[in-house]
Short mmCIF file of C-alpha atoms in Angstrom, two decimals:
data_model
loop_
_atom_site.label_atom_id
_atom_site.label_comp_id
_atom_site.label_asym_id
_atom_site.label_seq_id
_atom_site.Cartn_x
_atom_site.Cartn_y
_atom_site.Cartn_z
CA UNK A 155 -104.87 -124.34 215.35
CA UNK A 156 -106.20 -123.64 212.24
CA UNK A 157 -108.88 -124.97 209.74
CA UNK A 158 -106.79 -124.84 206.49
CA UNK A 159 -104.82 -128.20 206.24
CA UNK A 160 -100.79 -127.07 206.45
CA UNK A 161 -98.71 -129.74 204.55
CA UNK A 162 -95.50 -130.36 206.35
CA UNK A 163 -92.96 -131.28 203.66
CA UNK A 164 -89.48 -132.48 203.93
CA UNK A 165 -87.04 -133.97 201.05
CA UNK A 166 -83.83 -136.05 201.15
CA UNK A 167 -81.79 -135.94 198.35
CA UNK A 168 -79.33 -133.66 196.44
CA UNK A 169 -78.99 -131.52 193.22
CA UNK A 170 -77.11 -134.90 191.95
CA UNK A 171 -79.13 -137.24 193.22
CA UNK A 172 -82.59 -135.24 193.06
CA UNK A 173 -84.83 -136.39 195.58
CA UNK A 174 -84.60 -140.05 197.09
CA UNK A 175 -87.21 -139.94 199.89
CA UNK A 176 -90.27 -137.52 200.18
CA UNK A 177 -92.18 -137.29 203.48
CA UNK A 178 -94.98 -134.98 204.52
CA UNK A 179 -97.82 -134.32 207.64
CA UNK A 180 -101.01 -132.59 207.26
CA UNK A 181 -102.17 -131.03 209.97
CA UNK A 182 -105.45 -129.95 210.64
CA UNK A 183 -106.86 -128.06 213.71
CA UNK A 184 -103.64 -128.91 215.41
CA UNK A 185 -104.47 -133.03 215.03
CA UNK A 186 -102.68 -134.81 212.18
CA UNK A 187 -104.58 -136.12 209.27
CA UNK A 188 -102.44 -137.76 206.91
CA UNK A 189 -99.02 -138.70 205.99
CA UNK A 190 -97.26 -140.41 203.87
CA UNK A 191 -93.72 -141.22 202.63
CA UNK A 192 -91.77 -143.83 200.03
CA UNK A 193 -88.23 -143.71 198.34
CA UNK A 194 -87.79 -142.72 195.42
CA UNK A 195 -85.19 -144.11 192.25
CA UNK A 196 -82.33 -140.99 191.59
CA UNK A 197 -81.90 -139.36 188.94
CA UNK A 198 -78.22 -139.41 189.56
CA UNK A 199 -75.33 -140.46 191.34
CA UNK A 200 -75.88 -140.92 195.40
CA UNK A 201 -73.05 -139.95 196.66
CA UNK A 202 -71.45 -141.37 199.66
CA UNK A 203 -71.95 -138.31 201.63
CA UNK A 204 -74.84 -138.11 201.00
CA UNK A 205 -76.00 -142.19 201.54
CA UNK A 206 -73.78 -141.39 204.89
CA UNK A 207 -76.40 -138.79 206.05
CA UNK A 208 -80.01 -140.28 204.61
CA UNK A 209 -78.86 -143.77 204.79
CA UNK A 210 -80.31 -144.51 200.80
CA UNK A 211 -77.88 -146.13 198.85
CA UNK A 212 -78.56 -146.47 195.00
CA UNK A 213 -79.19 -149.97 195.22
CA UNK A 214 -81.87 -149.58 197.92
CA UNK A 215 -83.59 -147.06 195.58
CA UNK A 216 -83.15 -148.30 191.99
CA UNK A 217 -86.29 -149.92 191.72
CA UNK A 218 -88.73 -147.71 192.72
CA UNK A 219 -90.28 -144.86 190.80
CA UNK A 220 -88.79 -141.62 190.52
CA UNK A 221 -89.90 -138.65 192.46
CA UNK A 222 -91.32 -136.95 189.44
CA UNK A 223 -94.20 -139.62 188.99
CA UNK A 224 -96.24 -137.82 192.35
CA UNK A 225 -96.90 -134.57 190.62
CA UNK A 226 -100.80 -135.69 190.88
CA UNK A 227 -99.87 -135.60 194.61
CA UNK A 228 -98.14 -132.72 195.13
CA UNK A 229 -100.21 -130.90 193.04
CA UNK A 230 -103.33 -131.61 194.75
CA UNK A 231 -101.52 -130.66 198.19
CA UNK A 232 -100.93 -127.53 197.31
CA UNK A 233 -104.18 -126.70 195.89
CA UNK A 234 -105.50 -127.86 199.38
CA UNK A 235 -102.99 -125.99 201.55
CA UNK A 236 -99.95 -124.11 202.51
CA UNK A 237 -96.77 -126.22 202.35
CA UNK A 238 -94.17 -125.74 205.38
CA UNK A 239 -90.78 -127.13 205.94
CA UNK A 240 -87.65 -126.44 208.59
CA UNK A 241 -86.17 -124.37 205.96
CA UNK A 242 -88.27 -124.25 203.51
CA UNK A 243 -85.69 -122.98 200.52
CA UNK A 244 -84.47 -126.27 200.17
CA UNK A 245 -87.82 -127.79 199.91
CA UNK A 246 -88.97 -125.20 197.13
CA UNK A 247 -85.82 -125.48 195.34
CA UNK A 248 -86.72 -129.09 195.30
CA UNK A 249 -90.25 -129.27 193.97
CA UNK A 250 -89.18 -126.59 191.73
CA UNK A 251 -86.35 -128.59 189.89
CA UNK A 252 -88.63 -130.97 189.04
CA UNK A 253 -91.86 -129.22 188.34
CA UNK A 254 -91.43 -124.78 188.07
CA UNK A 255 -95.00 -124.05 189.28
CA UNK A 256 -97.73 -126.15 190.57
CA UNK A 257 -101.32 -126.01 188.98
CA UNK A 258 -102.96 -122.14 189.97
CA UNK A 259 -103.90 -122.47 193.42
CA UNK A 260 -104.64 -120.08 196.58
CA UNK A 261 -102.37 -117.90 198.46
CA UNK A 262 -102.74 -118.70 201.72
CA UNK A 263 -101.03 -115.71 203.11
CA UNK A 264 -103.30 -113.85 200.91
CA UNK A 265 -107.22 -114.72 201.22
CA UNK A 266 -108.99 -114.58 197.66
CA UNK A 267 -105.97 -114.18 195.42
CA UNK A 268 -104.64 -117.26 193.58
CA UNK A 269 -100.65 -118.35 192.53
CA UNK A 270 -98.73 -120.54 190.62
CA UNK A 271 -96.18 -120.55 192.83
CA UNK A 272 -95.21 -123.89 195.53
CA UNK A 273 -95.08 -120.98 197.97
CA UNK A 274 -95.23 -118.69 200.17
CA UNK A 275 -94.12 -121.08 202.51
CA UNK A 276 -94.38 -121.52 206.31
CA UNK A 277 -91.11 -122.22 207.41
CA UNK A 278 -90.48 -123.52 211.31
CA UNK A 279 -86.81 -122.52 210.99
CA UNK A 280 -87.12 -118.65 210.57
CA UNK A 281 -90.54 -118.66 213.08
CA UNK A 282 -88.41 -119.89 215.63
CA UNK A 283 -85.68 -117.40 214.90
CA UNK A 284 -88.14 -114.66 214.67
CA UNK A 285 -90.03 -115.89 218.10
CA UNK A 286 -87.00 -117.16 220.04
CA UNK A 287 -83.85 -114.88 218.75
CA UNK A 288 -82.02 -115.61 221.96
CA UNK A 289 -81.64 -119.24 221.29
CA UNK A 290 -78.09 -120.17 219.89
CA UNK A 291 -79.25 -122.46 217.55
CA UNK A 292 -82.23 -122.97 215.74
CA UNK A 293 -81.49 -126.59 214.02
CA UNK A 294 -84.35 -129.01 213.72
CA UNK A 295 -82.94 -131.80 216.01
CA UNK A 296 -81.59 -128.58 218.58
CA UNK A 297 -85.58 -127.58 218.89
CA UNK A 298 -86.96 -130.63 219.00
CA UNK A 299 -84.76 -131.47 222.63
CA UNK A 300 -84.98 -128.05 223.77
CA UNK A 301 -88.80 -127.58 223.37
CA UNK A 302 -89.33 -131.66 225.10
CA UNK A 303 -90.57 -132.71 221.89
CA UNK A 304 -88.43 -135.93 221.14
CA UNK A 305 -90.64 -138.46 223.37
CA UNK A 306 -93.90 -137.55 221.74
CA UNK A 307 -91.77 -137.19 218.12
CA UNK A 308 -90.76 -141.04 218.64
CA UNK A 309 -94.04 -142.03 220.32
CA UNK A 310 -95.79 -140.45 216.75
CA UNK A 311 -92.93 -141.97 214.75
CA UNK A 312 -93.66 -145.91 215.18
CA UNK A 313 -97.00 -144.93 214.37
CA UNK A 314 -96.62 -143.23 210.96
CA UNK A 315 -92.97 -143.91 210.30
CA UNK A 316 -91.64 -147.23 208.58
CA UNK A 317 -89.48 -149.06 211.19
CA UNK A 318 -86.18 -148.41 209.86
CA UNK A 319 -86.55 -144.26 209.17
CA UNK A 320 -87.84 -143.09 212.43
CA UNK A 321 -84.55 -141.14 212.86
CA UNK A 322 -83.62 -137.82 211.74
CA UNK A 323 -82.48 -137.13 208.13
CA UNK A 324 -85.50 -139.27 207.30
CA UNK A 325 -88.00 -137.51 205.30
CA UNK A 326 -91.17 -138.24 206.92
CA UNK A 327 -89.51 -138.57 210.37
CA UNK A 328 -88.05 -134.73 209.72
CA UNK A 329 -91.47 -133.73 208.23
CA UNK A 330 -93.12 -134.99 211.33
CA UNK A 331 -90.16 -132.87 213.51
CA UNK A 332 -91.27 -130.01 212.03
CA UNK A 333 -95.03 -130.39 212.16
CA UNK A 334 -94.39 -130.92 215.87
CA UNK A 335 -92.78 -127.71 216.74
CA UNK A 336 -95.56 -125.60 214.35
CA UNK A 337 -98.20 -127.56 216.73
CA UNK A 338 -96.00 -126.76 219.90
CA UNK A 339 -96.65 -122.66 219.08
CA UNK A 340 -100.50 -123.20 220.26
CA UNK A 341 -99.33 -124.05 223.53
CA UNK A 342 -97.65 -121.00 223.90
CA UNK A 343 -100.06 -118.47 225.91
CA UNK A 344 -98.87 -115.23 223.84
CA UNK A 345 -99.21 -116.96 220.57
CA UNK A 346 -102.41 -118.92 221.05
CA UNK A 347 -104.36 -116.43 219.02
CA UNK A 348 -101.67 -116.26 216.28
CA UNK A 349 -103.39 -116.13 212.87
CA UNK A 350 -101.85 -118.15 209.83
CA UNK A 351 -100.80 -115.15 208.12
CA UNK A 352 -98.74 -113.85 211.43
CA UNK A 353 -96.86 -117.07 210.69
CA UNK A 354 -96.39 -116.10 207.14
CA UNK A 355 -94.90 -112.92 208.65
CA UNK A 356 -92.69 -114.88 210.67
CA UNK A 357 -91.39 -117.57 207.64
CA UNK A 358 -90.34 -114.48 205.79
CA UNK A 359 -86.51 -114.73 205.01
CA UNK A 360 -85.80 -111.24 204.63
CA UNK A 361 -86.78 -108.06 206.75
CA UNK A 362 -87.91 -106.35 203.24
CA UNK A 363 -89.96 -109.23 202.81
CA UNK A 364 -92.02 -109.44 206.69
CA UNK A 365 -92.20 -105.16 205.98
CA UNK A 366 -93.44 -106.13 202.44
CA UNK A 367 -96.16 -108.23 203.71
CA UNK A 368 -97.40 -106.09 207.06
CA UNK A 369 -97.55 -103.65 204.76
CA UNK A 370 -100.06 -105.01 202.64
CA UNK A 371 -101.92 -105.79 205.70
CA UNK A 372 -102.79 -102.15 206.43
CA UNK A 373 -103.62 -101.80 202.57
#
């Protein structure tokens, strides 16, 4: 895997609610480095839908600090790495509606130049779309079975997970998902030499976009 630190992210929460639980995985040279997760106090209603599907209820959550008090965090993240989520929109549009930019950092997909962006993103969701398009489904949880992953995801899970959110639609439990199947891609004999900005290629949304960006590789 690669030298560059990758930052796998994940967020539960709504646009009511903001974010109620951060959780991400660094990985480095295909090992993981560091993690870390905590709740965080809303900024608005939980609803019960949404306490139904994260399992944070407003009283579980009132007394800790909001999400917008780990901008030193995030901030230094990105300046260390590329960020990557199981689709990453909702991640971006989440660190975005708190804080619009991060501090100027490096494009990763894009050696030598510098953004203020929280992107360009690697996202697992549209790499495994690009890489397996004949798979029905493409859902975190659906990968994470089909690829063998869940004994090793648990295994990793009492180890960096608190005890009660090593389950899905827990943030660092999801981030951890995700990290897994980005670490799985080594293993695969055709992608093995896959450089980091071939998975940039792949995390692009939008044909325009992946055309966008191999074109600027022959520039």
């Amino acid at each position: 895997m690669f030298e560059t630190p990758i930052h796998v992210i994940d967020f539960e929460g709504s646009r009511q609610s903001g974010v109620v639980e951060y959780g991400y995985v660094t990985l480095q040279q295909g090992e993981i480095v560091a993690s870390q997760t905590r709740i965080c106090a809303p900024i608005g209603t939980i609803t019960d839908i949404d306490r139904g599907q994260h399992g944070i209820s407003e009283d579980r959550a009132a007394g800790e600090a909001r999400f917008d008090a780990e901008w030193p965090l995030f901030a230094r993240l990105r300046e260390t790495g590329p960020f990557c989520a199981h689709n990453a929109a909702v991640e971006d549009g989440f660190l975005r509606a708190v804080w619009s930019y991060p501090r100027t950092s490096p494009n990763f997909s894009e050696p030598g130049q510098s953004t203020t962006s929280w992107g360009p993103w690697l996202d697992t969701l549209y790499i495994y779309r690009s890489i397996y398009p004949q798979l029905e489904q493409h859902k975190l949880q659906v990968l994470i079975t089909l690829f063998e992953l869940q004994a090793a995801l648990d295994a990793q899970a009492v180890v960096i997970c608190p005890a009660e959110r090593r389950h899905y639609h827990c943030a660092l439990y999801d981030a951890l998902a995700s990290a897994l199947l980005l670490r799985r891609l080594s293993e695969e004999p055709t992608l093995a030499e896959a450089t980091l900005r071939w998975l940039f290629l792949q995390s692009s949304a939008s044909d325009a976009a992946r055309e966008n960006m191999g074109q600027q590789e022959l520039l």
